Short mmCIF file of C-alpha atoms in Angstrom, two decimals:
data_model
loop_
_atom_site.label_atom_id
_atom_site.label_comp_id
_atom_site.label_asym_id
_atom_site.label_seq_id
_atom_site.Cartn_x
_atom_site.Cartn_y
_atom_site.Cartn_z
CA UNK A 1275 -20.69 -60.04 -19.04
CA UNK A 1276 -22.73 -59.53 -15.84
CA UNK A 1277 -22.16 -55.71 -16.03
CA UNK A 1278 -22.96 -54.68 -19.80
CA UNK A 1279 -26.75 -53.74 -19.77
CA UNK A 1280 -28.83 -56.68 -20.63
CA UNK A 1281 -30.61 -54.46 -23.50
CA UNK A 1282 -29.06 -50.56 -24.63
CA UNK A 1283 -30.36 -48.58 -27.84
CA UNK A 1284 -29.55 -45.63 -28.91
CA UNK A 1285 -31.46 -43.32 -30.78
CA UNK A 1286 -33.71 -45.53 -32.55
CA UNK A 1287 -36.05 -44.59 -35.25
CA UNK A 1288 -38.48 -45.64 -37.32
CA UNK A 1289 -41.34 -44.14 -39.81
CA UNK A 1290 -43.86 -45.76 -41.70
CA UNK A 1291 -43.98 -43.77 -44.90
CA UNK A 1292 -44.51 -40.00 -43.73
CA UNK A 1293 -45.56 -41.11 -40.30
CA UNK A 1294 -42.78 -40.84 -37.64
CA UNK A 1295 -43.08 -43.74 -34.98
CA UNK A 1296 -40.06 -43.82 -33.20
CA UNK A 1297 -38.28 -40.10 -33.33
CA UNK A 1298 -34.85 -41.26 -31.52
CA UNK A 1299 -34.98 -43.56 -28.48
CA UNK A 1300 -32.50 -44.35 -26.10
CA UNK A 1301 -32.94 -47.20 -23.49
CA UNK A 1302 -30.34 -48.87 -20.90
CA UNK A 1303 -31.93 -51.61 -19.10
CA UNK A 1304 -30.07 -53.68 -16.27
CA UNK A 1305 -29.99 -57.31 -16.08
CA UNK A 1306 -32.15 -58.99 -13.72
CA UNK A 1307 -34.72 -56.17 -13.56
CA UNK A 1308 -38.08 -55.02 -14.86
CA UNK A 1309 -38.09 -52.47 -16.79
CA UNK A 1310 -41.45 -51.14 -18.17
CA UNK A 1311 -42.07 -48.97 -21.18
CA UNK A 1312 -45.06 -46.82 -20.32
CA UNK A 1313 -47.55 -45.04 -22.53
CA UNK A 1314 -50.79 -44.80 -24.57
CA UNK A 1315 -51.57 -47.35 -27.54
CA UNK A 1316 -49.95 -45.75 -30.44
CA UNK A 1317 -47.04 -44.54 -28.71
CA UNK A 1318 -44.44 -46.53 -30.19
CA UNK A 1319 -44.12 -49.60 -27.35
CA UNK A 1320 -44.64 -52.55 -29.53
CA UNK A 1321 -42.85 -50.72 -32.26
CA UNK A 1322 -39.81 -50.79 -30.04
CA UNK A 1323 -39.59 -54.27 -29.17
CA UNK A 1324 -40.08 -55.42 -32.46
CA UNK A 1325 -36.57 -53.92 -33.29
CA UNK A 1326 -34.92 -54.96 -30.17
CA UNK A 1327 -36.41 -58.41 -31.10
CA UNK A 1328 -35.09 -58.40 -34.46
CA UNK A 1329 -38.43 -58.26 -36.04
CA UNK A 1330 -37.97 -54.89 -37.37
CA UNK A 1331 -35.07 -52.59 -38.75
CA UNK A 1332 -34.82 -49.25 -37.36
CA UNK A 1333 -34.06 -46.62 -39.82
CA UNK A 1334 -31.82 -45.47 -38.06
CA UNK A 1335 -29.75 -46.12 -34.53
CA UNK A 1336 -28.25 -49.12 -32.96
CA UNK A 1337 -29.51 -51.22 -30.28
CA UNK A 1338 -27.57 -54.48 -28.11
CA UNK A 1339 -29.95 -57.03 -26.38
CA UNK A 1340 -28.17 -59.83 -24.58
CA UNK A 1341 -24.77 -58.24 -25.46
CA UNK A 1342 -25.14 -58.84 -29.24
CA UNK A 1343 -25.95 -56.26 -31.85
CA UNK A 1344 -29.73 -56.85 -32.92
CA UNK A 1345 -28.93 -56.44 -36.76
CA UNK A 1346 -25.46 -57.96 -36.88
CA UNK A 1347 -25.80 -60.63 -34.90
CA UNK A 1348 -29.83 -61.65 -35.24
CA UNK A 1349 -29.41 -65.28 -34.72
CA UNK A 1350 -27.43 -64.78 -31.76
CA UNK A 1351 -30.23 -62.20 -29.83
CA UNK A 1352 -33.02 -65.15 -30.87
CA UNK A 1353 -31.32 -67.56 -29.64
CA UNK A 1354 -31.12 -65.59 -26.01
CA UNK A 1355 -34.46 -63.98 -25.60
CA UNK A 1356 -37.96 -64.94 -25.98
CA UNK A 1357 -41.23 -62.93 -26.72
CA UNK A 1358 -44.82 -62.88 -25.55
CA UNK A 1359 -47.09 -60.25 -27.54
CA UNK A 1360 -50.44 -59.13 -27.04
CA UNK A 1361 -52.55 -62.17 -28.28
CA UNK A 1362 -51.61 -66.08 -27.00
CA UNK A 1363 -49.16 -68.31 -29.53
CA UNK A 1364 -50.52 -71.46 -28.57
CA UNK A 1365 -52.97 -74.05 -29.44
CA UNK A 1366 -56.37 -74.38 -28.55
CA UNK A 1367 -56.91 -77.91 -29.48
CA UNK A 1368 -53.87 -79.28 -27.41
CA UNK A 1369 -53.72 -79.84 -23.95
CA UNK A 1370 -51.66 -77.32 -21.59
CA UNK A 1371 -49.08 -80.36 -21.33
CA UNK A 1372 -48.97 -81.01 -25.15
CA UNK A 1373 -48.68 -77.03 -25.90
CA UNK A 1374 -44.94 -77.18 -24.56
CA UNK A 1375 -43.69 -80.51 -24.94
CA UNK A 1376 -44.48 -79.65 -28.76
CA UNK A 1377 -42.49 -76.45 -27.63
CA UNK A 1378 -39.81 -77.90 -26.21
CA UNK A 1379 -39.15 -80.01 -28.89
CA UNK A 1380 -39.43 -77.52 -31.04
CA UNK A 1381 -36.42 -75.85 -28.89
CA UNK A 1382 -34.14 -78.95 -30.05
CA UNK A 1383 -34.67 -80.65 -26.77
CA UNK A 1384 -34.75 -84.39 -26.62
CA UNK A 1385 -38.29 -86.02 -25.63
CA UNK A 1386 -37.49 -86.98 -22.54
CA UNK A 1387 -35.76 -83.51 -21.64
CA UNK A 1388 -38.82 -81.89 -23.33
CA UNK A 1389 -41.34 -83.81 -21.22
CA UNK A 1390 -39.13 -82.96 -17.93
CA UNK A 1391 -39.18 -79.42 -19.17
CA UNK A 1392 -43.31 -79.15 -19.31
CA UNK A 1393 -44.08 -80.52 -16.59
CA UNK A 1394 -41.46 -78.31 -14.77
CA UNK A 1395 -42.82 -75.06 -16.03
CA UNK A 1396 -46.83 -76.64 -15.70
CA UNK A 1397 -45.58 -77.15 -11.53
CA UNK A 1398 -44.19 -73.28 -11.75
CA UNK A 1399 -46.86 -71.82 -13.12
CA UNK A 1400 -49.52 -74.05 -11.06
CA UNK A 1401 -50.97 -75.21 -14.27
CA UNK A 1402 -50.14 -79.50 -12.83
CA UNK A 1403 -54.29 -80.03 -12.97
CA UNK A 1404 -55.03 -77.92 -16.04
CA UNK A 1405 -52.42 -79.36 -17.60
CA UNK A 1406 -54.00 -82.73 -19.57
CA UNK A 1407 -56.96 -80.30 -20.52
CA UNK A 1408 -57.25 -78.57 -23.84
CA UNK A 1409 -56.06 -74.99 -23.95
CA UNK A 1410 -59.35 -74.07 -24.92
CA UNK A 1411 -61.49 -75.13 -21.87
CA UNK A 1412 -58.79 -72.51 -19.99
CA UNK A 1413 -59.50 -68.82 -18.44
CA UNK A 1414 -57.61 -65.96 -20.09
CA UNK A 1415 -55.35 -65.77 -17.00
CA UNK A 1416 -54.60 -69.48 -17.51
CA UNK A 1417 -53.74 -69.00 -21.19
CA UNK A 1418 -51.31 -66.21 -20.47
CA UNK A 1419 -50.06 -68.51 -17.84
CA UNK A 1420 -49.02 -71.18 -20.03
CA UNK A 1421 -47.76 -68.27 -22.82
CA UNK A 1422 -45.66 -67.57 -19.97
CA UNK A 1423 -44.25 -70.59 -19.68
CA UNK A 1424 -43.75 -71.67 -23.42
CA UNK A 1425 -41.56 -68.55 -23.35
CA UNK A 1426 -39.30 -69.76 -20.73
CA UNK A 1427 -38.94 -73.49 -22.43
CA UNK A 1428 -35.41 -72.28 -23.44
CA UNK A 1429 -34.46 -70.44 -20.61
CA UNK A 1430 -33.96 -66.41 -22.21
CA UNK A 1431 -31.66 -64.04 -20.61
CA UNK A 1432 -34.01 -61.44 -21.50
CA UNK A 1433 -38.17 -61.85 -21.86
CA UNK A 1434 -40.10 -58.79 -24.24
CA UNK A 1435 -44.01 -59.11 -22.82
CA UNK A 1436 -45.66 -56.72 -24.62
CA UNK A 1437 -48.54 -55.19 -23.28
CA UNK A 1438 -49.01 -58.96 -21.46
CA UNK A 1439 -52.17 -58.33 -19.11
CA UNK A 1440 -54.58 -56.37 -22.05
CA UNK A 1441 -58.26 -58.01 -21.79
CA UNK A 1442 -57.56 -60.01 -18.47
CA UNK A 1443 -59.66 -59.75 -15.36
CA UNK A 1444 -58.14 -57.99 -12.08
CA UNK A 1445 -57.57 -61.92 -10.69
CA UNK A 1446 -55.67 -63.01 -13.79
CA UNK A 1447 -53.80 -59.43 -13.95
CA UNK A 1448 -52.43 -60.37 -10.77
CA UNK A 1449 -51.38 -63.79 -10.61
CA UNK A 1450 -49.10 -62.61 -14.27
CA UNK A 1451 -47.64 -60.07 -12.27
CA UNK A 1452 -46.96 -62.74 -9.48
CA UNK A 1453 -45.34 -64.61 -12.30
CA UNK A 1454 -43.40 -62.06 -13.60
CA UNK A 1455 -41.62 -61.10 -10.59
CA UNK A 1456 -40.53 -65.07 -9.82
CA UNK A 1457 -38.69 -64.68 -12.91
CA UNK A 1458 -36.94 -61.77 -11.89
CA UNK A 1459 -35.71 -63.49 -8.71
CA UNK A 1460 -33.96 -65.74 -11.22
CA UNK A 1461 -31.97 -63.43 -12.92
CA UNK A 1462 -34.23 -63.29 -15.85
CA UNK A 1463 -34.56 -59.42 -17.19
CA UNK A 1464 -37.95 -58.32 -18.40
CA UNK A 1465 -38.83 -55.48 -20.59
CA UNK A 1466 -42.76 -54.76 -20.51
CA UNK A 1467 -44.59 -52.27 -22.36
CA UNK A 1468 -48.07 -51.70 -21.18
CA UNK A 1469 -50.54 -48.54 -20.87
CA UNK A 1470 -51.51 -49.92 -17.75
CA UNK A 1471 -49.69 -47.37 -14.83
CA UNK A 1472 -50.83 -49.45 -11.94
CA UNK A 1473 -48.94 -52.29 -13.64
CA UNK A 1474 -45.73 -50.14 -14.46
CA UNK A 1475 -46.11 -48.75 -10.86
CA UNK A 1476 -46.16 -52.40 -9.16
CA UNK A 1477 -43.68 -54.23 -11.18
CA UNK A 1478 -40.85 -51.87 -12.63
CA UNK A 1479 -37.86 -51.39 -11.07
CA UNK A 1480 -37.20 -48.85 -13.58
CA UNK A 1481 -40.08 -46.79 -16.32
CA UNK A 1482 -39.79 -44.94 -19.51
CA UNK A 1483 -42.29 -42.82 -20.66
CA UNK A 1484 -42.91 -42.83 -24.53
CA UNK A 1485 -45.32 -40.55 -25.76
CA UNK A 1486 -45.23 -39.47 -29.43
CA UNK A 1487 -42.73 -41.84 -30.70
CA UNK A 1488 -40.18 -40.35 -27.76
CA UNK A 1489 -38.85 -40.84 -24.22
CA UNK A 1490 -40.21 -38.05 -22.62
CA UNK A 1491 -38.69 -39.17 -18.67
CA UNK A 1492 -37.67 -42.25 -17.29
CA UNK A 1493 -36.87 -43.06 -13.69
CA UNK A 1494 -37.84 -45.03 -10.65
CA UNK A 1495 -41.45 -44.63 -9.74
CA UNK A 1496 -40.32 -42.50 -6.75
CA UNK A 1497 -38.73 -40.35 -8.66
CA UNK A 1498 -41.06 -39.45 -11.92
CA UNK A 1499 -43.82 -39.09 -9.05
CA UNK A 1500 -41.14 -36.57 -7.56
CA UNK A 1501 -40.82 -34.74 -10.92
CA UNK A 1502 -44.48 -33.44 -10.61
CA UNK A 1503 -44.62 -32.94 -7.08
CA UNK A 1504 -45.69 -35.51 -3.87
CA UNK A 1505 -48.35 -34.83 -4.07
CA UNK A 1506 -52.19 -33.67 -6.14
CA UNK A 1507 -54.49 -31.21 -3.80
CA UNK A 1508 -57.90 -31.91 -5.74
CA UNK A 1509 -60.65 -29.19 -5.35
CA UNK A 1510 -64.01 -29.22 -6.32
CA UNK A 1511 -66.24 -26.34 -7.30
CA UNK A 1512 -69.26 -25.23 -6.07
CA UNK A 1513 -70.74 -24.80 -9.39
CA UNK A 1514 -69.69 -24.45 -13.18
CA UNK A 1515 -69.22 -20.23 -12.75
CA UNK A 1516 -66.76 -21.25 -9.88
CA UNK A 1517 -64.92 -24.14 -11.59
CA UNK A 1518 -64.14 -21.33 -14.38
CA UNK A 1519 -62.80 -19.02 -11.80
CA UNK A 1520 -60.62 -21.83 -10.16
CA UNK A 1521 -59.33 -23.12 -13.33
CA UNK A 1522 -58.77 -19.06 -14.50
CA UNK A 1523 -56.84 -18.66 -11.60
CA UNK A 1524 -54.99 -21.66 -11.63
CA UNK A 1525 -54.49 -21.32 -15.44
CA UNK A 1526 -51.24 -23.61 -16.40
CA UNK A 1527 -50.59 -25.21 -12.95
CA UNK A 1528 -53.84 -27.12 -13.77
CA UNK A 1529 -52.56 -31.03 -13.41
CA UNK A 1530 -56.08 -32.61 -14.11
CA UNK A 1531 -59.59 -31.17 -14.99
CA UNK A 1532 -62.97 -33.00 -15.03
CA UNK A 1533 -65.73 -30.55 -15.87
CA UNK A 1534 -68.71 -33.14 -15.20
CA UNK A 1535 -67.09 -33.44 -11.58
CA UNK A 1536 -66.33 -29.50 -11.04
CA UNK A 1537 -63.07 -31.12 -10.15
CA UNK A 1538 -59.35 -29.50 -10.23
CA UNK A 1539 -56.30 -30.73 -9.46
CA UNK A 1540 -53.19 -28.49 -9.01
CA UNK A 1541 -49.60 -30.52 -7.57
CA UNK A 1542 -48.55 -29.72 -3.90
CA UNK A 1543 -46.02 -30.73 -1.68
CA UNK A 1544 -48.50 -31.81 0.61
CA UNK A 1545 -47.68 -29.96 3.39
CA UNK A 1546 -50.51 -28.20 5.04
CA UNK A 1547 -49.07 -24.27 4.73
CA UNK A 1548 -48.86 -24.88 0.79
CA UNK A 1549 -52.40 -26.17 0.67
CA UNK A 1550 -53.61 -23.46 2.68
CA UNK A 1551 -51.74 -20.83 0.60
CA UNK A 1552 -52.87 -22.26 -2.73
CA UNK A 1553 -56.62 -22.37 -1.13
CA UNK A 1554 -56.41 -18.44 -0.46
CA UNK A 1555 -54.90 -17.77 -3.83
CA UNK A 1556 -57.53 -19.28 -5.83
CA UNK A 1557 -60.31 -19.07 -3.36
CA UNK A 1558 -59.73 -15.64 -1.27
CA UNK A 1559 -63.69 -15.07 -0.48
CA UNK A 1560 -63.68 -19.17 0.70
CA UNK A 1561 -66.63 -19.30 -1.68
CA UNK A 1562 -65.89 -21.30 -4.96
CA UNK A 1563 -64.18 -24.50 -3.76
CA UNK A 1564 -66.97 -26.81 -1.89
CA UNK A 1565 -63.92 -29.41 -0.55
CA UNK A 1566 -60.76 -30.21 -1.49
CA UNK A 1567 -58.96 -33.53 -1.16
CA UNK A 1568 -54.89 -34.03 -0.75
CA UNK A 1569 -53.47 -36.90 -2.66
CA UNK A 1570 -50.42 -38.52 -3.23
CA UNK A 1571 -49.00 -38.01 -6.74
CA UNK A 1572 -50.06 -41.62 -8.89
CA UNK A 1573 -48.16 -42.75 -12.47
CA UNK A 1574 -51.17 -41.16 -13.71
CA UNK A 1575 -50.57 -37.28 -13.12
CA UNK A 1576 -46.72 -37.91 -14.44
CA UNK A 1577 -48.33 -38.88 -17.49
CA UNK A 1578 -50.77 -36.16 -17.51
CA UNK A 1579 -48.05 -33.30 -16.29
CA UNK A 1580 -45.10 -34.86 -19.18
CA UNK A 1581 -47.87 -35.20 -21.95
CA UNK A 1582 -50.86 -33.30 -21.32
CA UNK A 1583 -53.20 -36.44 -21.96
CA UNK A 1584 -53.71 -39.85 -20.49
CA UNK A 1585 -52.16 -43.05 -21.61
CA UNK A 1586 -55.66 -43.69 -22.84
CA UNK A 1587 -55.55 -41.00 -25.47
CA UNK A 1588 -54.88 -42.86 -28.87
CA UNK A 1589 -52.36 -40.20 -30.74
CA UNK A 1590 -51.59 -42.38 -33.75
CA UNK A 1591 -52.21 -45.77 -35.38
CA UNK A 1592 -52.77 -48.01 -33.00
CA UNK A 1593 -50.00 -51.06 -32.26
CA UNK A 1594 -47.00 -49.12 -33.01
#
């Protein structure tokens, strides 16, 4: 039905012996959209779409993707999604062509349908030259490419790319994130985890944060950015003696501290009288702070504000 949520859990859990993973999760993603599961490796991301892909039982909490029940009905969610994980499923020694016509047939469709249906997706994907070379003569960007498009031989309501971009160049990053919002414009829903917040930031109509094995705020960009303030007024010391006194001062407003770079950040709301009255509260003799920079807020001080530590910090095992 066009209005039940292409994917909805609720509270979702999962341990690994005394290790708690997933601590209750609830999701609601829309059809046709991008929704992006943010946060650091070991956060619970690919955790999460293992169960929503049927690859994993929760312990506990249910979960509809495509409007079936993911441990009722497993053969029906297969059957209507498709996913791409971290590392390429496809073969080196085969051409790009090859790689999905073998797919395709795979998918139960005749040869001639499956040879229509490669070179379809190799036109798509701009992979027509590449395509009679082996997969192993091909860039990373070009591999994920054609991983793209073996996942779309069936044609999947909903698409699970997790963490999709790891290890690729800024070029290659790119032209997947061109690719993944063409298939959005085709009614295709996408749910991407990644720890990338530039990514989440450009592609998501919606974001969850997930730190800890729990949704700690979801929302539009917009509005998590709104959640910590417009904007980040960044000061930098003078020397380490002053960077104490700023940070004493500031004491739990402090959004972001580098220590090397005598730098502070406090939120704002960017308008000059705030700045000016935070700069006399923390610096009334105008002596400690050597220049100050205003900001707007980033993905990256939500993260830092909801969970006190970057989406670089490794809390548990990573790949969960």
């Amino acid at each position: 039905m066009p209005d039940e949520p292409a994917i909805e859990a609720t509270g979702l859990e999962k341990s690994y012996g005394d290790v708690s993973v997933l601590g209750g999760v609830d999701l609601t993603v829309a059809r046709g959209s991008v929704f992006s599961l943010l946060g650091p490796n070991g956060a619970g991301k690919t955790t999460t779409v293992r169960i929503l892909s049927t690859l994993l039982p929760a312990d506990a909490g249910t979960a509809r993707v495509a409007g079936y029940d993911v441990r009722r009905e497993r053969s029906q969610v297969r059957r209507s999604i498709s996913l791409t994980g971290q590392d390429t499923a496809i073969d080196e020694l085969q051409t790009g062509a090859e790689n999905l016509r073998m797919m395709a047939r795979l998918c139960r469709l005749p040869r001639r349908r499956a040879a229509a249906r490669a070179d379809e997706l190799l036109e798509r994907f701009d992979l027509v030259e590449a395509g009679s070379r082996r997969v192993g003569t091909y860039s990373g960007g070009m591999r994920r490419r054609l991983d793209l498009a073996a996942s779309l031989i069936a044609r999947p309501e909903v698409i699970f790319l997790d963490e999709p971009t790891t290890g690729l160049d800024p070029r290659s990053r790119q032209q997947v994130w061109e690719v993944v919002t063409g298939l959005t414009r085709d009614g295709v829903t996408i749910f991407l985890t990644t720890q990338y917040l530039e990514e989440a930031d450009k592609l998501a109509d919606r974001i969850a944060v997930v730190d800890g094995g729990r949704i700690v705020a979801e929302g539009t960009a917009a509005q998590l950015k709104a959640q910590v303030a417009g904007h980040r007024l960044d000061l930098v010391a003078v020397d380490a003696l002053a960077f104490d006194e700023l940070a004493r001062r500031l004491g739990r407003r402090v959004a972001g501290s580098e220590p090397e770079r005598l730098t502070l950040s406090v939120a704002t709301d960017g308008q000059a009288g705030h700045v000016r009255a935070l700069l006399d509260e923390v610096d009334p003799t105008r002596r400690a702070v050597h220049r100050f920079t205003v900001h707007g807020a980033t993905l990256d001080d939500v993260f830092l504000t909801l969970t006190g530590h970057t989406t670089e910090t490794t809390k548990e095992t990573a790949g969960v």
